[in-house]
CSV table of C-alpha atoms in Angstrom, one decimal:
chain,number,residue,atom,x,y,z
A,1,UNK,CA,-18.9,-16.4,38.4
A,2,UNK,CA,-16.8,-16.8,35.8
A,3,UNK,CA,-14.5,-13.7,34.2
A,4,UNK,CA,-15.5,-12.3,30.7
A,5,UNK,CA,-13.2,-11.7,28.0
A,6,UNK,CA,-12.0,-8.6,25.9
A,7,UNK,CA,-12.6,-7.8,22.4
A,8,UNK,CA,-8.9,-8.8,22.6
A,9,UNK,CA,-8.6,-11.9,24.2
A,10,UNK,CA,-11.9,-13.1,21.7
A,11,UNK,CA,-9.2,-12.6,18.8
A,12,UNK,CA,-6.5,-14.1,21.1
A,13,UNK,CA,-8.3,-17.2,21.7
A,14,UNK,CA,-10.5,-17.5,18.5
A,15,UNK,CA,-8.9,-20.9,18.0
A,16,UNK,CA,-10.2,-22.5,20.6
A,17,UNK,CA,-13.3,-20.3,20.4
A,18,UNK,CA,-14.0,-22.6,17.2
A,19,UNK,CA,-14.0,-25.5,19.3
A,20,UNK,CA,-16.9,-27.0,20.4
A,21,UNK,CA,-15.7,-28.6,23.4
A,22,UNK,CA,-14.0,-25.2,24.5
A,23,UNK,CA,-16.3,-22.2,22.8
A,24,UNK,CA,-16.5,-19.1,24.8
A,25,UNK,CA,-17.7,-21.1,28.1
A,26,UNK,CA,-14.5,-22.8,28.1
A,27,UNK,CA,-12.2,-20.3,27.5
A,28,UNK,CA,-13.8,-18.0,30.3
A,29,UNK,CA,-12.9,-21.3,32.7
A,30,UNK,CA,-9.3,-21.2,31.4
A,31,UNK,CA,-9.5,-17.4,32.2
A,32,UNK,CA,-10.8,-18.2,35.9
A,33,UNK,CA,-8.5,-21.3,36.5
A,34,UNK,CA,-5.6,-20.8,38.5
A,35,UNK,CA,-2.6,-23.4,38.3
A,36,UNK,CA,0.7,-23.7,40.5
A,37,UNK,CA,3.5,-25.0,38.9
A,38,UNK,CA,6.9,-26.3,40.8
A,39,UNK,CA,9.8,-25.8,38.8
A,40,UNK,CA,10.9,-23.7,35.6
A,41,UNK,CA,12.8,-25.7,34.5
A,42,UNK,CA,12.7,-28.3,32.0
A,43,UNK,CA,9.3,-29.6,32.5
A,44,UNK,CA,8.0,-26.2,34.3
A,45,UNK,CA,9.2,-24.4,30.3
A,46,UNK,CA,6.7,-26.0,28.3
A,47,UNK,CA,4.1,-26.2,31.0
A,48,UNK,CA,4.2,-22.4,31.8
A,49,UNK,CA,4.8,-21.8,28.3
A,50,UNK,CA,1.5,-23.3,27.1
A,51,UNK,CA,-0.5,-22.7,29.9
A,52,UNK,CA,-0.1,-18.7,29.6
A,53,UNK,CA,-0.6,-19.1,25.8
A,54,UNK,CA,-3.6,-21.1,26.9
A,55,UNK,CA,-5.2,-18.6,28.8
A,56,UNK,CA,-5.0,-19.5,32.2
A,57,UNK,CA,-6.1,-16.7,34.3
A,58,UNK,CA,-3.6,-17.4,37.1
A,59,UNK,CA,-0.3,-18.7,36.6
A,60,UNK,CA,2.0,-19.2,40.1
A,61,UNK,CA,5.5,-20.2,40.1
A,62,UNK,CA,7.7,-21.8,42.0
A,63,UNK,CA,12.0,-22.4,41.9
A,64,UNK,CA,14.3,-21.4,44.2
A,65,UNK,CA,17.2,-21.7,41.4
A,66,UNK,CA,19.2,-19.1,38.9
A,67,UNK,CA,19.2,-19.2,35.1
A,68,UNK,CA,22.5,-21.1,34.1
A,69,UNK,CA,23.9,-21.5,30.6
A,70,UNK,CA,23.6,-25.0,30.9
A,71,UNK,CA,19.8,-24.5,31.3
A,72,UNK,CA,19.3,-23.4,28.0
A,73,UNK,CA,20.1,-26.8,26.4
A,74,UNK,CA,16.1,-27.6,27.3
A,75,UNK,CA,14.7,-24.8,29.3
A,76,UNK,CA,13.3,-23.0,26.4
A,77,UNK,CA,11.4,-20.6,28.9
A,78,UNK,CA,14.8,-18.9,29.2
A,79,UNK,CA,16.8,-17.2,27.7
A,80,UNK,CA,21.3,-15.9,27.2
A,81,UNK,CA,19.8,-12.7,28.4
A,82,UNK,CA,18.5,-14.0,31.8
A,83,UNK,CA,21.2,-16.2,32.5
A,84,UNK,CA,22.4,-15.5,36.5
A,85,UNK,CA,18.6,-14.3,36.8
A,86,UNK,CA,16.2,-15.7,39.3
A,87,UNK,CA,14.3,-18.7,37.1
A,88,UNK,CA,10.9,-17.5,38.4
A,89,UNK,CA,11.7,-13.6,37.3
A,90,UNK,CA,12.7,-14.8,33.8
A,91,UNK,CA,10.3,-17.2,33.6
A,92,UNK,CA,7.7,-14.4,34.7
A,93,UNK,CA,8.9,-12.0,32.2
A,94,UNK,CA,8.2,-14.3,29.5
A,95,UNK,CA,5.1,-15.4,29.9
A,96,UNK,CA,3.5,-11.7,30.2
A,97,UNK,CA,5.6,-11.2,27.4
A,98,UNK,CA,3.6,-14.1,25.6
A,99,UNK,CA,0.7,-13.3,27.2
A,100,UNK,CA,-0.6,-9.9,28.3
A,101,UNK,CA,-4.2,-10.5,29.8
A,102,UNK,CA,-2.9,-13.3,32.7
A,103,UNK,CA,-1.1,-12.8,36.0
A,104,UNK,CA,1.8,-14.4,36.9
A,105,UNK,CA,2.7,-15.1,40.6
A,106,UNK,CA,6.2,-15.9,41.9
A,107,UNK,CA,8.0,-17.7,44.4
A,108,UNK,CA,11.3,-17.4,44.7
A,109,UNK,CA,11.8,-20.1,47.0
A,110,UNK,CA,12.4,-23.6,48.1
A,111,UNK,CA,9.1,-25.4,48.0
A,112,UNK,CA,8.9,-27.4,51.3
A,113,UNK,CA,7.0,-28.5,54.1
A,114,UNK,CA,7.2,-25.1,55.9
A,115,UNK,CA,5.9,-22.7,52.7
A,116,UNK,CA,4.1,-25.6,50.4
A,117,UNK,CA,0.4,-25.0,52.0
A,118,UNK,CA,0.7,-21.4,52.2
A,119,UNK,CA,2.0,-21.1,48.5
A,120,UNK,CA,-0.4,-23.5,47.2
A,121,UNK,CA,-3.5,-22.0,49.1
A,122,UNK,CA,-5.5,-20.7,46.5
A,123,UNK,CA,-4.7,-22.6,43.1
A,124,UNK,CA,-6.8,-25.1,41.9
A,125,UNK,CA,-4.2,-27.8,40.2
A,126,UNK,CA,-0.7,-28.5,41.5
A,127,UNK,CA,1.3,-29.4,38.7
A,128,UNK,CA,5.2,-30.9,38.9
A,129,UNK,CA,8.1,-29.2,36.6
A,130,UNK,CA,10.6,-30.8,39.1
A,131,UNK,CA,13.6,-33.9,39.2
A,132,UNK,CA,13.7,-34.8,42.7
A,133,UNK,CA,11.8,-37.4,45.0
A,134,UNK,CA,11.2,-35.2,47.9
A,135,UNK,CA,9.0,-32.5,45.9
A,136,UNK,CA,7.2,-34.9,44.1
A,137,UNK,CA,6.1,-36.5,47.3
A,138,UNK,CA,5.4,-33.4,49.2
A,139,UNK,CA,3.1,-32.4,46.0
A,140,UNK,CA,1.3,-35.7,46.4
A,141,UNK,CA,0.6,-35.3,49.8
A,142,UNK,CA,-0.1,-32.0,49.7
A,143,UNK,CA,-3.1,-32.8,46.7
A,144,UNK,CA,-4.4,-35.7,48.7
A,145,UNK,CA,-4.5,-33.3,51.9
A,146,UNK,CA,-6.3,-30.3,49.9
A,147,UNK,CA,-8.6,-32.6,47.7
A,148,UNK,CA,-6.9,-31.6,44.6
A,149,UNK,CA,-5.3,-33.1,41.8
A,150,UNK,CA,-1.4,-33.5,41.1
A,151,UNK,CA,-0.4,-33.2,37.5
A,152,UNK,CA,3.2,-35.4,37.4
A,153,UNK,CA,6.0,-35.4,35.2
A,154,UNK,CA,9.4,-36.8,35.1
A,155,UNK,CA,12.4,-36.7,32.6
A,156,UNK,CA,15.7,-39.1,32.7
A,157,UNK,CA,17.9,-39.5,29.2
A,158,UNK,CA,15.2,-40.3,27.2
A,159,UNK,CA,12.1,-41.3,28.9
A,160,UNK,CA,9.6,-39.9,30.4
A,161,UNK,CA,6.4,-40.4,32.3
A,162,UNK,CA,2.9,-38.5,32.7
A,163,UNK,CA,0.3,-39.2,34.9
A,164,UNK,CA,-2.7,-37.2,36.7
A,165,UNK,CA,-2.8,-38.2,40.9
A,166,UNK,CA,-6.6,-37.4,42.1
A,167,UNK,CA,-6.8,-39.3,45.4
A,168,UNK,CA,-11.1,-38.6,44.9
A,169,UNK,CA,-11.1,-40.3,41.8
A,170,UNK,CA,-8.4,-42.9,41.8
A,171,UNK,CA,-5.0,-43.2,43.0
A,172,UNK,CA,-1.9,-41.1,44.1
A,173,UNK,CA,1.6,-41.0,44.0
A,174,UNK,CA,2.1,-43.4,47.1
A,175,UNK,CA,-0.1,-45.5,46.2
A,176,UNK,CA,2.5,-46.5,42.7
A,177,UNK,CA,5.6,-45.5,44.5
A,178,UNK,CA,5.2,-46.3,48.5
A,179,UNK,CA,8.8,-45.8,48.9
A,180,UNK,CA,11.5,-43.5,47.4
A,181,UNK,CA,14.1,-45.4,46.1
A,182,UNK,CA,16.9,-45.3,47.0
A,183,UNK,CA,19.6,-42.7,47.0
A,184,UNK,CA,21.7,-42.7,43.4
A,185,UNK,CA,19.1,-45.2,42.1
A,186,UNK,CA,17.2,-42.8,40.1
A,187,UNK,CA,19.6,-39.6,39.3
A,188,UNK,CA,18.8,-35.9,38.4
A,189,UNK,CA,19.0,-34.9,35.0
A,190,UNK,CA,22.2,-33.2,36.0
A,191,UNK,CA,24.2,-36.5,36.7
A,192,UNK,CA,22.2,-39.0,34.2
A,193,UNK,CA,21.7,-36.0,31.0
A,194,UNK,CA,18.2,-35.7,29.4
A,195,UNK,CA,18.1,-35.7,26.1
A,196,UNK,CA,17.3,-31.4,24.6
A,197,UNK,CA,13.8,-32.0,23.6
A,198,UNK,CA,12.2,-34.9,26.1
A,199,UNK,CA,10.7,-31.9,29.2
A,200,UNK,CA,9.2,-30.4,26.2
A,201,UNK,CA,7.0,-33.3,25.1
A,202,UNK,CA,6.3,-34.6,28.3
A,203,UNK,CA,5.6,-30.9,29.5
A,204,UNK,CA,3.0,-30.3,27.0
A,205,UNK,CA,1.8,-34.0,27.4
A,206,UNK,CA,1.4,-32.0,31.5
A,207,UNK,CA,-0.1,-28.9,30.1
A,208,UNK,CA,-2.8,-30.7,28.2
A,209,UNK,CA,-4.0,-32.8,31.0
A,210,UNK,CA,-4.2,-29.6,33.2
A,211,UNK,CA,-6.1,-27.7,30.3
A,212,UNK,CA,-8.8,-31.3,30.1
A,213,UNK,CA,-8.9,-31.6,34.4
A,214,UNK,CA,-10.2,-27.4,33.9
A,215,UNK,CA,-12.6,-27.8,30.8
A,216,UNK,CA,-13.9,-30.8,32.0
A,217,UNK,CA,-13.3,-32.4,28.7
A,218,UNK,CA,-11.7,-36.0,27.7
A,219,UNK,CA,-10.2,-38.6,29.8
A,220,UNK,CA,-7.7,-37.4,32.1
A,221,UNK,CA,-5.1,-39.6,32.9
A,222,UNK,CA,-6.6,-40.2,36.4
A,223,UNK,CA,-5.3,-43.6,36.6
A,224,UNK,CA,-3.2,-44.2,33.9
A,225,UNK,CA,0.3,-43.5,33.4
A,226,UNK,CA,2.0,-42.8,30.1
A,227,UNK,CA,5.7,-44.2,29.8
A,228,UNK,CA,7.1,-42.9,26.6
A,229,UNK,CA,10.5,-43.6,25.2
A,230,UNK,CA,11.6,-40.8,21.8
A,231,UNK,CA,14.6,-43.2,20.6
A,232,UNK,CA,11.9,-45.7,19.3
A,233,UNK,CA,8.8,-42.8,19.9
A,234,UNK,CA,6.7,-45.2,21.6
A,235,UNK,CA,3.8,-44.7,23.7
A,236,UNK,CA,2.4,-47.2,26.6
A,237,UNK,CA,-0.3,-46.4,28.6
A,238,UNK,CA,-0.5,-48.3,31.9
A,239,UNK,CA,-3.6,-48.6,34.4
A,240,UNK,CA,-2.5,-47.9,38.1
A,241,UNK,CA,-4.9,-48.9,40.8
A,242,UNK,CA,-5.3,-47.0,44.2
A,243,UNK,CA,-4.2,-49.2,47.0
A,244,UNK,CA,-6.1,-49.7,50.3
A,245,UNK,CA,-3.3,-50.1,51.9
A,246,UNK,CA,-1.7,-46.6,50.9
A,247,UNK,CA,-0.6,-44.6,54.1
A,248,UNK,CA,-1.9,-41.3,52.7
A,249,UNK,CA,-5.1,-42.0,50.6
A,250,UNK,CA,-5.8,-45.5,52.0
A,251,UNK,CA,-8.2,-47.2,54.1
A,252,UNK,CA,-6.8,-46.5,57.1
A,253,UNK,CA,-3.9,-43.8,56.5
A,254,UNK,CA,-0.9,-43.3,58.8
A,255,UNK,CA,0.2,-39.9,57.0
A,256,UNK,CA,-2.2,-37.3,58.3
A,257,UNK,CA,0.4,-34.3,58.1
A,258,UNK,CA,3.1,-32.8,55.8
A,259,UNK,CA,6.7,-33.7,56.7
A,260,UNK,CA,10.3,-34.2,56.2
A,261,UNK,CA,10.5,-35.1,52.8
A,262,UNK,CA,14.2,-34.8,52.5
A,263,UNK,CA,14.6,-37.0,55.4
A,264,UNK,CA,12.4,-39.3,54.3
A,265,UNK,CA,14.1,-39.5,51.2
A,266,UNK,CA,17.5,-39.6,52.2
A,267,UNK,CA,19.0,-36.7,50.7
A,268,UNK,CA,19.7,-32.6,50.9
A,269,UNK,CA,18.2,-29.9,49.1
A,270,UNK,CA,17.4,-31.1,45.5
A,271,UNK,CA,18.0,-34.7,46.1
A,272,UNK,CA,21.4,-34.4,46.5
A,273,UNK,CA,22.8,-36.5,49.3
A,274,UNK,CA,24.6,-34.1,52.0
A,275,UNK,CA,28.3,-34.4,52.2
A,276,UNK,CA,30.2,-34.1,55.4
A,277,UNK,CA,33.0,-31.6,55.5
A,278,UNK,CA,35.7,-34.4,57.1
A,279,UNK,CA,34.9,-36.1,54.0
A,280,UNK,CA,35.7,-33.3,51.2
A,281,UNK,CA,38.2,-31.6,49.8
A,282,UNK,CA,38.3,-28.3,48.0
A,283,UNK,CA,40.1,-28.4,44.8
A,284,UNK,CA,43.2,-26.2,46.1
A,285,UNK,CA,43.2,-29.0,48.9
A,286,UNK,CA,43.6,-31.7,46.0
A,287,UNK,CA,46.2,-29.9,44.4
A,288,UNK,CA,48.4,-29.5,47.5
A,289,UNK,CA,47.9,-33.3,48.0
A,290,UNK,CA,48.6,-34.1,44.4
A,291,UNK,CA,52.1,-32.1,44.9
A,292,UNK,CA,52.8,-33.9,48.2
A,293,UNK,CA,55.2,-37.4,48.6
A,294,UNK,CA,52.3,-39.4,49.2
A,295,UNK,CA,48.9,-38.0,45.9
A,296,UNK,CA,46.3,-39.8,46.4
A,297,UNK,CA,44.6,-42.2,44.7
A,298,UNK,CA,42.0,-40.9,42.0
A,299,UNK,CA,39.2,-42.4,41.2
A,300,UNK,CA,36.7,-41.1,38.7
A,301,UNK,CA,32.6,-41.9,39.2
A,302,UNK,CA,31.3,-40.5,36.3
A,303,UNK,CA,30.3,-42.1,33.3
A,304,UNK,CA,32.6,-43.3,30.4
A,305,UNK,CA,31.3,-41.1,28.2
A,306,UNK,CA,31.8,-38.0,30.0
A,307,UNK,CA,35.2,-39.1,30.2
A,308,UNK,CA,35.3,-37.5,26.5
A,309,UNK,CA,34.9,-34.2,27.5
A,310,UNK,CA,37.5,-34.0,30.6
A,311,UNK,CA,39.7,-36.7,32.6
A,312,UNK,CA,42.2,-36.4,35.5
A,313,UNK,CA,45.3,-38.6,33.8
A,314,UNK,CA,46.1,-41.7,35.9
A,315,UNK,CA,42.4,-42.0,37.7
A,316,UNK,CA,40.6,-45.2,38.0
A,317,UNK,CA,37.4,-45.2,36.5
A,318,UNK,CA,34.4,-46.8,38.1
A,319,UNK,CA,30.9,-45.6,37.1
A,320,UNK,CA,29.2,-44.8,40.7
A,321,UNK,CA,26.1,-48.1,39.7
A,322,UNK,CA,29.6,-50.4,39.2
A,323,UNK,CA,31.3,-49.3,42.8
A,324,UNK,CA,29.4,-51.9,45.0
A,325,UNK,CA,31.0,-55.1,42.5
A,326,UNK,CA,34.5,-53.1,41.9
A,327,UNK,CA,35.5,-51.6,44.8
A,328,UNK,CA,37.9,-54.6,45.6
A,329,UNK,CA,40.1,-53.2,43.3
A,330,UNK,CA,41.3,-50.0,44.9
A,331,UNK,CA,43.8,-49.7,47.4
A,332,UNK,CA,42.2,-49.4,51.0
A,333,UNK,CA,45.3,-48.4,52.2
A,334,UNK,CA,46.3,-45.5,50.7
A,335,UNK,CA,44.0,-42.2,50.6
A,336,UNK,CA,41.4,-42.0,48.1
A,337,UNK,CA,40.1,-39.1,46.6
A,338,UNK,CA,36.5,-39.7,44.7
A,339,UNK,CA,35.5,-37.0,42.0
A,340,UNK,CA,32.8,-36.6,39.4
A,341,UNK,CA,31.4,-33.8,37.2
A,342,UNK,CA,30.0,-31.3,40.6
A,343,UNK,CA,30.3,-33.5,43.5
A,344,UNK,CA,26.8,-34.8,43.7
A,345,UNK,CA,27.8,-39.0,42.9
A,346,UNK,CA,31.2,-38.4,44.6
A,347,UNK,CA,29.7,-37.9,48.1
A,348,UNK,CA,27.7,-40.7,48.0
A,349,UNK,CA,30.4,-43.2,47.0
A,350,UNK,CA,32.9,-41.7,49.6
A,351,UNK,CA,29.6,-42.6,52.1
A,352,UNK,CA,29.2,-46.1,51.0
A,353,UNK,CA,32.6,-46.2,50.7
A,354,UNK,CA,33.2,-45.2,54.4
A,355,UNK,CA,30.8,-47.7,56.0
A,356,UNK,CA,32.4,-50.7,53.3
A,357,UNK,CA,35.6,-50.3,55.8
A,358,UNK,CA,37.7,-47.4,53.7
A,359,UNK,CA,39.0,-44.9,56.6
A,360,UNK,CA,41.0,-42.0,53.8
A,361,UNK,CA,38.4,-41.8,51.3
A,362,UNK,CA,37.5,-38.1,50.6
A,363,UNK,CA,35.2,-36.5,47.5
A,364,UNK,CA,36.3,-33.3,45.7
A,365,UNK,CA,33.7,-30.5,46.2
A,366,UNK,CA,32.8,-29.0,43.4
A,367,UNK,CA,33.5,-31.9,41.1
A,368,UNK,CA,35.9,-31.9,38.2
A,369,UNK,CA,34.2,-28.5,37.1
A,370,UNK,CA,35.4,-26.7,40.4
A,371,UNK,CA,39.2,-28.2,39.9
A,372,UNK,CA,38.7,-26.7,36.3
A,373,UNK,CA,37.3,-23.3,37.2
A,374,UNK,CA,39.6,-23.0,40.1
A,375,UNK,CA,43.2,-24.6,39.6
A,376,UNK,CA,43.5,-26.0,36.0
A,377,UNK,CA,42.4,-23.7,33.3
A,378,UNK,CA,42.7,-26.1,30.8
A,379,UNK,CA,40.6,-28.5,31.6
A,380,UNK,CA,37.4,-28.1,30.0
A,381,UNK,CA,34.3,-28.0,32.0
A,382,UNK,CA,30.7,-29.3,31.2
């Protein structure tokens, strides 16, 4: 049976009240609904955001991660006065500040194979405010598992994609991307930038399709994925078909379980591809190399633009997607110390570096941000 409303929440909602495919049946489904959302961050802002202003009845959310000044170039759900907060707490605190008649449920925690059924037990849409592989495919086969649908997002520099995956009505994740890609191919937001305002149209493109899946109203994009690009502001809509041959929601399926996303992925917690310790160096390491007879060689992964904001003089710049058709043109016989903004592109060109024959090739942990937090005050960070 669905909840009634308040004298209150009549005036609160007496927008959509006036719509005739919401009226006061619909907004007393939003008021029963209950919706988990992964992430508060980018994506997981706008979603939460307008799902509590919405009405949803039932709002649970899920980040493992702290409020960062950087955050707040895009995560509007935040705020200066929550920064070193847990996400999900100042996330929380404002949505009841938004919205008064909801609850909010939160989980401060990494969402994984271990927690993800237990978390996601009793919500009725699974919706994906995240940037990395290994959630997005453990929300797939979670929604497939559970019958219920997965609302998908995803943000890189300036395009974005939206899509609804309801394995009882059409296709899932798999069944478009059967394979991760891999590791490096498709950075975070952290390493590629996103440009401010992006999560927050592709967000509310997310919170409207979960709004139409509960109301029962439109065409949901069951089916159909939405590729849209805001330096030209165009739109495409492409159909996606469910394949038979899908391993979790075909014919004959050879997933039947949750599993190892990361290792399936190929990379650590967050996408991020683990680093070995015999491979790093801290920055007070670098520095006591740098004053030694024999520095090594630096050589700079990040892109030429973020060269703009900080540089190590003397480094040789290759991009991490232009190593595998430069690399020929550093020294393999001297040591070789690989650096980028926090350490995340670093590791994995001192790993391909490694197995392309180069024996002294080490990444600075921490990036160029940790050498300028930590040994040169100067240098600006970013």
């Amino acid at each position: 049976m669905l909840p009634d409303l308040t004298q209150e929440e009549l005036l609160r909602y007496s927008r959509h009240l006036l719509l005739p495919d919401i009226g006061l049946a619909g907004q007393r489904k939003l008021k029963g609904a209950s919706v988990l959302v992964v992430g508060s961050g980018g994506l997981g802002s706008p979603i939460a955001l307008y799902l509590a202003a919405a009405g949803i009845g039932r709002i649970g959310l899920v980040d493992y991660d702290v409020v960062d000044g950087s955050n707040l170039q895009r995560q509007v759900i935040h705020s200066r006065a929550t920064v070193g907060r847990a996400k999900v707490e100042s996330a929380r605190e404002r949505l009841v500040g938004l919205n008064e008649f909801i609850c909010v449920d939160t989980y401060d925690a990494l969402f994984s194979a271990e927690n993800a059924a237990e978390i996601a037990a009793s919500y009725d849409i699974l919706v994906d405010g995240t940037d990395n592989f290994p959630t997005r495919y453990l929300l797939n086969d979670l929604a497939v598992f559970s019958g219920r649908p997965y609302v998908y997002g995803s943000v890189f520099r300036f395009e974005g994609q939206v899509s609804v995956f309801d394995a009882r009505r059409g296709p899932c994740y798999r069944c478009l991307f059967a394979e991760p890609p891999p590791p490096g191919v498709s950075p975070a937001c952290g390493e590629g930038g996103v440009f401010g305002v992006l999560p927050g149209i592709v967000g509310s493109l997310q919170a409207a399709e979960v709004l139409k899946l509960i109301l029962g109203v439109g065409d949901p994009l069951i089916g159909q994925l939405i590729l849209c690009d805001v330096l030209d502001m165009s739109f495409q809509k492409v159909a996606l078909r469910k394949d038979p041959g899908c391993k979790v929601c075909g014919e004959h399926p050879s997933v039947m379980q949750l599993m190892d996303y990361e290792a399936f992925c190929g990379v650590g917690v967050r996408g991020q591809v683990d680093a070995v310790p015999e491979m790093e160096w801290s920055p007070q390491e670098l520095a006591e190399q740098m004053a030694g007879t024999e520095p090594p060689l630096l050589l700079d992964v990040r892109a030429e633009v973020e060269r703009q904001v900080s540089e190590f003089s003397g480094a040789i710049s290759i991009p991490l997607e232009q190593l595998r058709q430069r690399y020929v043109e550093l020294d393999a016989s001297r040591s070789v110390l690989v650096f980028c903004r926090t350490g995340t592109r670093s590791a994995r060109a001192v790993q391909w570096l490694r197995q392309a024959g180069f024996e002294r090739v080490y990444h600075l942990r921490g990036g160029i941000n940790a050498w300028a937090e930590q040994v040169d005050a100067t240098m600006r960070r970013y």
